[in-house]
mmCIF file of C-alpha atoms and ligand atoms in Angstrom:
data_model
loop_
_atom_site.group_PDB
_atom_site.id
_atom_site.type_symbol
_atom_site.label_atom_id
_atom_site.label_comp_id
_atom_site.label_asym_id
_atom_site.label_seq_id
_atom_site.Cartn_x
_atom_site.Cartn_y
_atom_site.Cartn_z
ATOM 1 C CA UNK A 13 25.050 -6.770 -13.908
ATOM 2 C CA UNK A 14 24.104 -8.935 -11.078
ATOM 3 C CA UNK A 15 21.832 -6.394 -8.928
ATOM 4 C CA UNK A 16 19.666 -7.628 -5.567
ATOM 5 C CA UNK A 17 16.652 -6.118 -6.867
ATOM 6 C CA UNK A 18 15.090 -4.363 -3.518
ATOM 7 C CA UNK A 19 12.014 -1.622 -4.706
ATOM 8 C CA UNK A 20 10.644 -2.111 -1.493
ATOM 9 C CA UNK A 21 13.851 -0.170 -0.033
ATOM 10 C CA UNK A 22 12.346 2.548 -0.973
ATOM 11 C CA UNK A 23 10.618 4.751 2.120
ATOM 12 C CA UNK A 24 6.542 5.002 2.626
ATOM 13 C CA UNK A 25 6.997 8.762 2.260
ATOM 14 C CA UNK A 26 3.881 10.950 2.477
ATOM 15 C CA UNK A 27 5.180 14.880 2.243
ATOM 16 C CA UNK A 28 2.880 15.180 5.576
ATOM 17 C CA UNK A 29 0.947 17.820 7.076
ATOM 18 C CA UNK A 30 2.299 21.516 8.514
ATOM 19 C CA UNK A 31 3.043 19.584 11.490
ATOM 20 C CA UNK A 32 4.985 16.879 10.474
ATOM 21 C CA UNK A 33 2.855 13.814 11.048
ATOM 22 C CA UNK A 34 4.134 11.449 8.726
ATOM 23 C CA UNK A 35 1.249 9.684 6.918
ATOM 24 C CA UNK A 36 -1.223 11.956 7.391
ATOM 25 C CA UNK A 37 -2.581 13.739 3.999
ATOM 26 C CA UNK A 38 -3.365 17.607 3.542
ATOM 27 C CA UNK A 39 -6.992 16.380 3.218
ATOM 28 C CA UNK A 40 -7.092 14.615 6.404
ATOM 29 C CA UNK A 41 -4.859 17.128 8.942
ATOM 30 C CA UNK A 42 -8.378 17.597 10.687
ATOM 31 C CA UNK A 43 -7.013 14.770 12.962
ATOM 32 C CA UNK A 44 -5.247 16.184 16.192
ATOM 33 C CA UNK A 45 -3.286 13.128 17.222
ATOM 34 C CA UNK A 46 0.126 11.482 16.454
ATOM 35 C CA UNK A 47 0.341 7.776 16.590
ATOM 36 C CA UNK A 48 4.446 7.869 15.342
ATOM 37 C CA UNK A 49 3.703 5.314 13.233
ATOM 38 C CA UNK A 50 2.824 6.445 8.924
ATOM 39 C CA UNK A 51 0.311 3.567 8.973
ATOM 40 C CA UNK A 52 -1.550 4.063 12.025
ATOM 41 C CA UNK A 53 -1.820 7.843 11.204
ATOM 42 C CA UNK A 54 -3.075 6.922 8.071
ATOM 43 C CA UNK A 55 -6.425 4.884 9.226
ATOM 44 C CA UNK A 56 -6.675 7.164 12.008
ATOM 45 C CA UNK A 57 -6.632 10.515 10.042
ATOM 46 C CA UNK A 58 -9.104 8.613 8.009
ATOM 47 C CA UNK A 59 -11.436 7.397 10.345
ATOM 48 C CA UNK A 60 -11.659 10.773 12.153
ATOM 49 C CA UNK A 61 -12.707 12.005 9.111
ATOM 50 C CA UNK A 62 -15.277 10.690 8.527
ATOM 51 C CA UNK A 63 -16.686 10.489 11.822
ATOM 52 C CA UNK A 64 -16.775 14.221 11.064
ATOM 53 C CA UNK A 65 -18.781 13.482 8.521
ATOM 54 C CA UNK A 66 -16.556 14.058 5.092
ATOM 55 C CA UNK A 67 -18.254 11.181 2.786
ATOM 56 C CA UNK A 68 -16.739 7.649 3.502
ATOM 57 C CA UNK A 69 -15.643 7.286 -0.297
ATOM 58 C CA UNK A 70 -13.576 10.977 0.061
ATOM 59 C CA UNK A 71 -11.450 10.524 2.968
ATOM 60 C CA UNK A 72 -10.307 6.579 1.519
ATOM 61 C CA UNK A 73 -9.664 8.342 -1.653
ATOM 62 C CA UNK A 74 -7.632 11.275 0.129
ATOM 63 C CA UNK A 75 -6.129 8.347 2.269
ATOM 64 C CA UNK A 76 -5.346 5.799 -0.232
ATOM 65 C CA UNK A 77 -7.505 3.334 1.492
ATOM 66 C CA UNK A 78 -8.848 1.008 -1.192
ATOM 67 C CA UNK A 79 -10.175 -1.669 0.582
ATOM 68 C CA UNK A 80 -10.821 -2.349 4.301
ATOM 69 C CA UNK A 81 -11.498 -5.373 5.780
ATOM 70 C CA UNK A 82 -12.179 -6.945 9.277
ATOM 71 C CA UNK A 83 -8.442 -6.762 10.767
ATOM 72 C CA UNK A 84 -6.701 -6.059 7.395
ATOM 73 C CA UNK A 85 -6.339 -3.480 4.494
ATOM 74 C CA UNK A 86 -5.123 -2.401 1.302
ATOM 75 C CA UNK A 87 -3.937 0.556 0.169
ATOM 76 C CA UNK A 88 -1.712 2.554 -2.452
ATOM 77 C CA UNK A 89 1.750 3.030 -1.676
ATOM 78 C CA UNK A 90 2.018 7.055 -1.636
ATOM 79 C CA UNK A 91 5.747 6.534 -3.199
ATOM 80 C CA UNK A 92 5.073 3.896 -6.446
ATOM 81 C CA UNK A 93 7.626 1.708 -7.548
ATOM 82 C CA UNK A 94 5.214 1.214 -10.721
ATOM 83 C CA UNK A 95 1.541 1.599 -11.725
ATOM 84 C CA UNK A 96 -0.782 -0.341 -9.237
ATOM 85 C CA UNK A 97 1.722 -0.509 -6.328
ATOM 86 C CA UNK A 98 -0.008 -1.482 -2.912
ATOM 87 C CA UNK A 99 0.289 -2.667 0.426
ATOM 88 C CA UNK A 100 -1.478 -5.069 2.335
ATOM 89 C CA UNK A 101 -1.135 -4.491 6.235
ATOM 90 C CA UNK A 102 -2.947 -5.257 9.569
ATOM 91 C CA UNK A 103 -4.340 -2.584 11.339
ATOM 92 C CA UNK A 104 -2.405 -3.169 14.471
ATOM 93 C CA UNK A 105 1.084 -1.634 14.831
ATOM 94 C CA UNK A 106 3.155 -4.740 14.825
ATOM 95 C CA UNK A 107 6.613 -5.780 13.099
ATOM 96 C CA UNK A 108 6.369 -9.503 12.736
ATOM 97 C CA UNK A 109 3.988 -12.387 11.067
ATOM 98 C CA UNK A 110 4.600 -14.358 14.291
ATOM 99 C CA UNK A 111 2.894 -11.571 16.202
ATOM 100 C CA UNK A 112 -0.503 -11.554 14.167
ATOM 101 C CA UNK A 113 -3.270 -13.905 15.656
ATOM 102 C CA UNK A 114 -4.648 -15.981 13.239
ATOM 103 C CA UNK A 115 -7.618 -14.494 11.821
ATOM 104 C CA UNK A 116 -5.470 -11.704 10.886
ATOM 105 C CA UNK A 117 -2.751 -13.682 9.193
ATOM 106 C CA UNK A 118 -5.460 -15.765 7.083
ATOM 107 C CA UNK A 119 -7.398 -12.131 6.228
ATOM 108 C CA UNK A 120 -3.621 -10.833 4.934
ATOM 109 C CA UNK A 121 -2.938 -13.810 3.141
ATOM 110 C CA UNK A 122 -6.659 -13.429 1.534
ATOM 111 C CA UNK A 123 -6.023 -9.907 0.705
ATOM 112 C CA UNK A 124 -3.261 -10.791 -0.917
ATOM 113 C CA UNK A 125 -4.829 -13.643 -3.241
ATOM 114 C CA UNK A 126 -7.806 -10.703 -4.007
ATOM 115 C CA UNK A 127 -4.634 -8.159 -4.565
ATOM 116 C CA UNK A 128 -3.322 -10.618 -7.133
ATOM 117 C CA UNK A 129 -6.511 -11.285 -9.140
ATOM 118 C CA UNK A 130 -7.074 -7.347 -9.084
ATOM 119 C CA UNK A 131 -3.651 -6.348 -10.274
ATOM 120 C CA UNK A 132 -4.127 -8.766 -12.915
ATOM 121 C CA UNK A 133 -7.407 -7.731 -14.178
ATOM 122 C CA UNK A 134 -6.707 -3.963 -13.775
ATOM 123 C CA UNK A 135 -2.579 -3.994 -15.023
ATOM 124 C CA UNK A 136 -2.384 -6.873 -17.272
ATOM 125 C CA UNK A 137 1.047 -7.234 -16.133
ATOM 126 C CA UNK A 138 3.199 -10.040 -17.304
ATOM 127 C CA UNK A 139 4.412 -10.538 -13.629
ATOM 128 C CA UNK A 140 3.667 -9.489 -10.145
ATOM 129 C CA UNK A 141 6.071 -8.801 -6.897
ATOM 130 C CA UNK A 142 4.813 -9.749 -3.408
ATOM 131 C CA UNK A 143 7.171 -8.811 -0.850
ATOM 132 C CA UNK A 144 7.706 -8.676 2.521
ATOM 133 C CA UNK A 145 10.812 -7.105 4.400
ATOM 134 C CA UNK A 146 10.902 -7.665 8.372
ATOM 135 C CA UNK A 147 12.973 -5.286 10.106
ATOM 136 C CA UNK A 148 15.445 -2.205 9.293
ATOM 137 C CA UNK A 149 18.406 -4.573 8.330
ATOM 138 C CA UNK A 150 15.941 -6.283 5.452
ATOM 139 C CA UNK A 151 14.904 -3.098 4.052
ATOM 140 C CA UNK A 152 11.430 -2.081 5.911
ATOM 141 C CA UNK A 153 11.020 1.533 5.277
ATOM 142 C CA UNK A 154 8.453 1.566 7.974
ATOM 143 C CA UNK A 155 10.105 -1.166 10.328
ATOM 144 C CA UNK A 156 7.263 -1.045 12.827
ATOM 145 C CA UNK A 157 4.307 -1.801 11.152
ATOM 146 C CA UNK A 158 4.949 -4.912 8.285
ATOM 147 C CA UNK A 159 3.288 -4.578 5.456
ATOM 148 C CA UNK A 160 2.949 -6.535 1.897
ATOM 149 C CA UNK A 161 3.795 -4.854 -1.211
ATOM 150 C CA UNK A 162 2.484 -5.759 -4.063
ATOM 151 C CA UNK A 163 3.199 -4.638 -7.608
ATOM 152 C CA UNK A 164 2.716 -5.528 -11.155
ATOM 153 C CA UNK A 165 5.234 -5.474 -13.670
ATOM 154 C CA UNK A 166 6.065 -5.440 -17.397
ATOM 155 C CA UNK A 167 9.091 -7.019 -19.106
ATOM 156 C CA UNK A 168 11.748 -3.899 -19.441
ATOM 157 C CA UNK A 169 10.157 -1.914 -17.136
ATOM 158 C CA UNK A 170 13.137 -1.111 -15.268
ATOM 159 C CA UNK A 171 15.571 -1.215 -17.780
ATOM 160 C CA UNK A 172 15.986 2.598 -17.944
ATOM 161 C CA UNK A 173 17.113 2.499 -14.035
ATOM 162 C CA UNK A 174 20.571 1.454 -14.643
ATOM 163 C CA UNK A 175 21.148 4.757 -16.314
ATOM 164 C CA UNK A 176 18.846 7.139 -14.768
ATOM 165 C CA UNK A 177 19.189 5.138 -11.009
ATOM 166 C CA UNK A 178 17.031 6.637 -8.606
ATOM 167 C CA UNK A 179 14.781 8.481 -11.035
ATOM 168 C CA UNK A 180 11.803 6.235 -12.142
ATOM 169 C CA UNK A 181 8.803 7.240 -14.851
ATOM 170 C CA UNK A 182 5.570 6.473 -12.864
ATOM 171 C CA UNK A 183 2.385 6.697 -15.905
ATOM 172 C CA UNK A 184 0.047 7.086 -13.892
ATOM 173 C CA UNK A 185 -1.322 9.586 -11.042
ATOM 174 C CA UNK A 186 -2.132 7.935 -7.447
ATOM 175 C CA UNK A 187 -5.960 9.495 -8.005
ATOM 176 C CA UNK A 188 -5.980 7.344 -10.702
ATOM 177 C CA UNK A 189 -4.967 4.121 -9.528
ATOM 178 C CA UNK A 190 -6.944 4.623 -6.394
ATOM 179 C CA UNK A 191 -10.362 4.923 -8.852
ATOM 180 C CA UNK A 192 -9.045 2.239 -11.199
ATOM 181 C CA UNK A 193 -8.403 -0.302 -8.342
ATOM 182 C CA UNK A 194 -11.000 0.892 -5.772
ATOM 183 C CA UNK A 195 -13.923 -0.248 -8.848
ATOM 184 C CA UNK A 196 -11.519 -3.475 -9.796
ATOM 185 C CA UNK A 197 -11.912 -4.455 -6.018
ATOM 186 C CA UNK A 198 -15.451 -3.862 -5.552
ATOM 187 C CA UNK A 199 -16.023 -5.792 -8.663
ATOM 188 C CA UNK A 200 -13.864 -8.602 -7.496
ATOM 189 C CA UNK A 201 -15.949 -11.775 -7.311
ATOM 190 C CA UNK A 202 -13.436 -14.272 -6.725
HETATM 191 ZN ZN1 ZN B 305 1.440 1.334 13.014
#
């Protein structure tokens, strides 16, 4: 079988608050606004929080957030392709490398080195995906806002898909790998 192997097809999807706002976590609905955009929502809902005073370490937990740096962060993927799936992402809303000034680009590209090391201290993986899709037509489940995946993997690991297709086993919970990678990043020296 000759199959273009596209995980990152799959949609960001968050199950959302009563109202709808995509990206925003039951924990975190305290927020009132509505950016339209999953990722914005996200580190807004977040931020609000704890301006509100819910413990810094809480509302990144509730949001994912497992690292934030200076114009770039990391976080889970609420919808895992496997164990330890992330994104790396600039906080501004925009849909193209070409658009990020350069600080920002050289903090993603960083992230993405310390995302690497992590993965492969955390996961022992015998690979890793880094992927990027730019637009609707190349598969960017949230087309507005790029972001990095990033993803170990294991030799087999999807061999099961072929038969079950859309169904996938993830082992382990997203409270999980948020404490498992939140300490491997704190920890990470370089
Ligand atoms: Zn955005």
């Amino acid at each position: 079988m000759d199959t273009l192997w596209t995980p990152w097809r799959y949609a960001y999807i968050t199950a959302g608050d009563k109202t709808g706002r995509a990206g925003v976590p039951a924990a975190l609905a305290a927020w009132p606004g509505d950016t339209g955009c999953v990722f914005c929502n996200l580190i807004a809902a977040t931020d609000y929080a704890i301006e509100q005073g819910m413990p810094r370490d809480e509302a990144e937990a509730a949001g994912g957030l497992i690292y934030r740096g200076r114009d770039c962060f990391l976080c889970l993927n609420a919808f895992p392709y496997t164990s330890g799936h992330v994104m790396v992402m600039p906080y501004a809303h925009r849909d193209r490398l070409a658009q990020l000034d350069t600080e920002t680009a050289h903090e993603l590209m960083d992230l993405a080195q310390r995302t690497e090391r992590v993965l492969e201290r955390a996961y022992r993986p015998h690979g890793l995906n880094f992927g990027l899709n730019l637009g609707e037509a190349a598969g960017a489940g949230v087309a507005g806002h790029l972001h990095l995946h990033a993803m170990p993997r294991w030799t087999g690991d999807t061999n099961f898909m072929t038969t079950v297709g859309e169904t996938r086993v993830i082992p382990e919970d997203l409270a999980t790998t948020w404490k498992r990678l939140r300490a491997a990043f704190m920890g990470d020296k370089g």
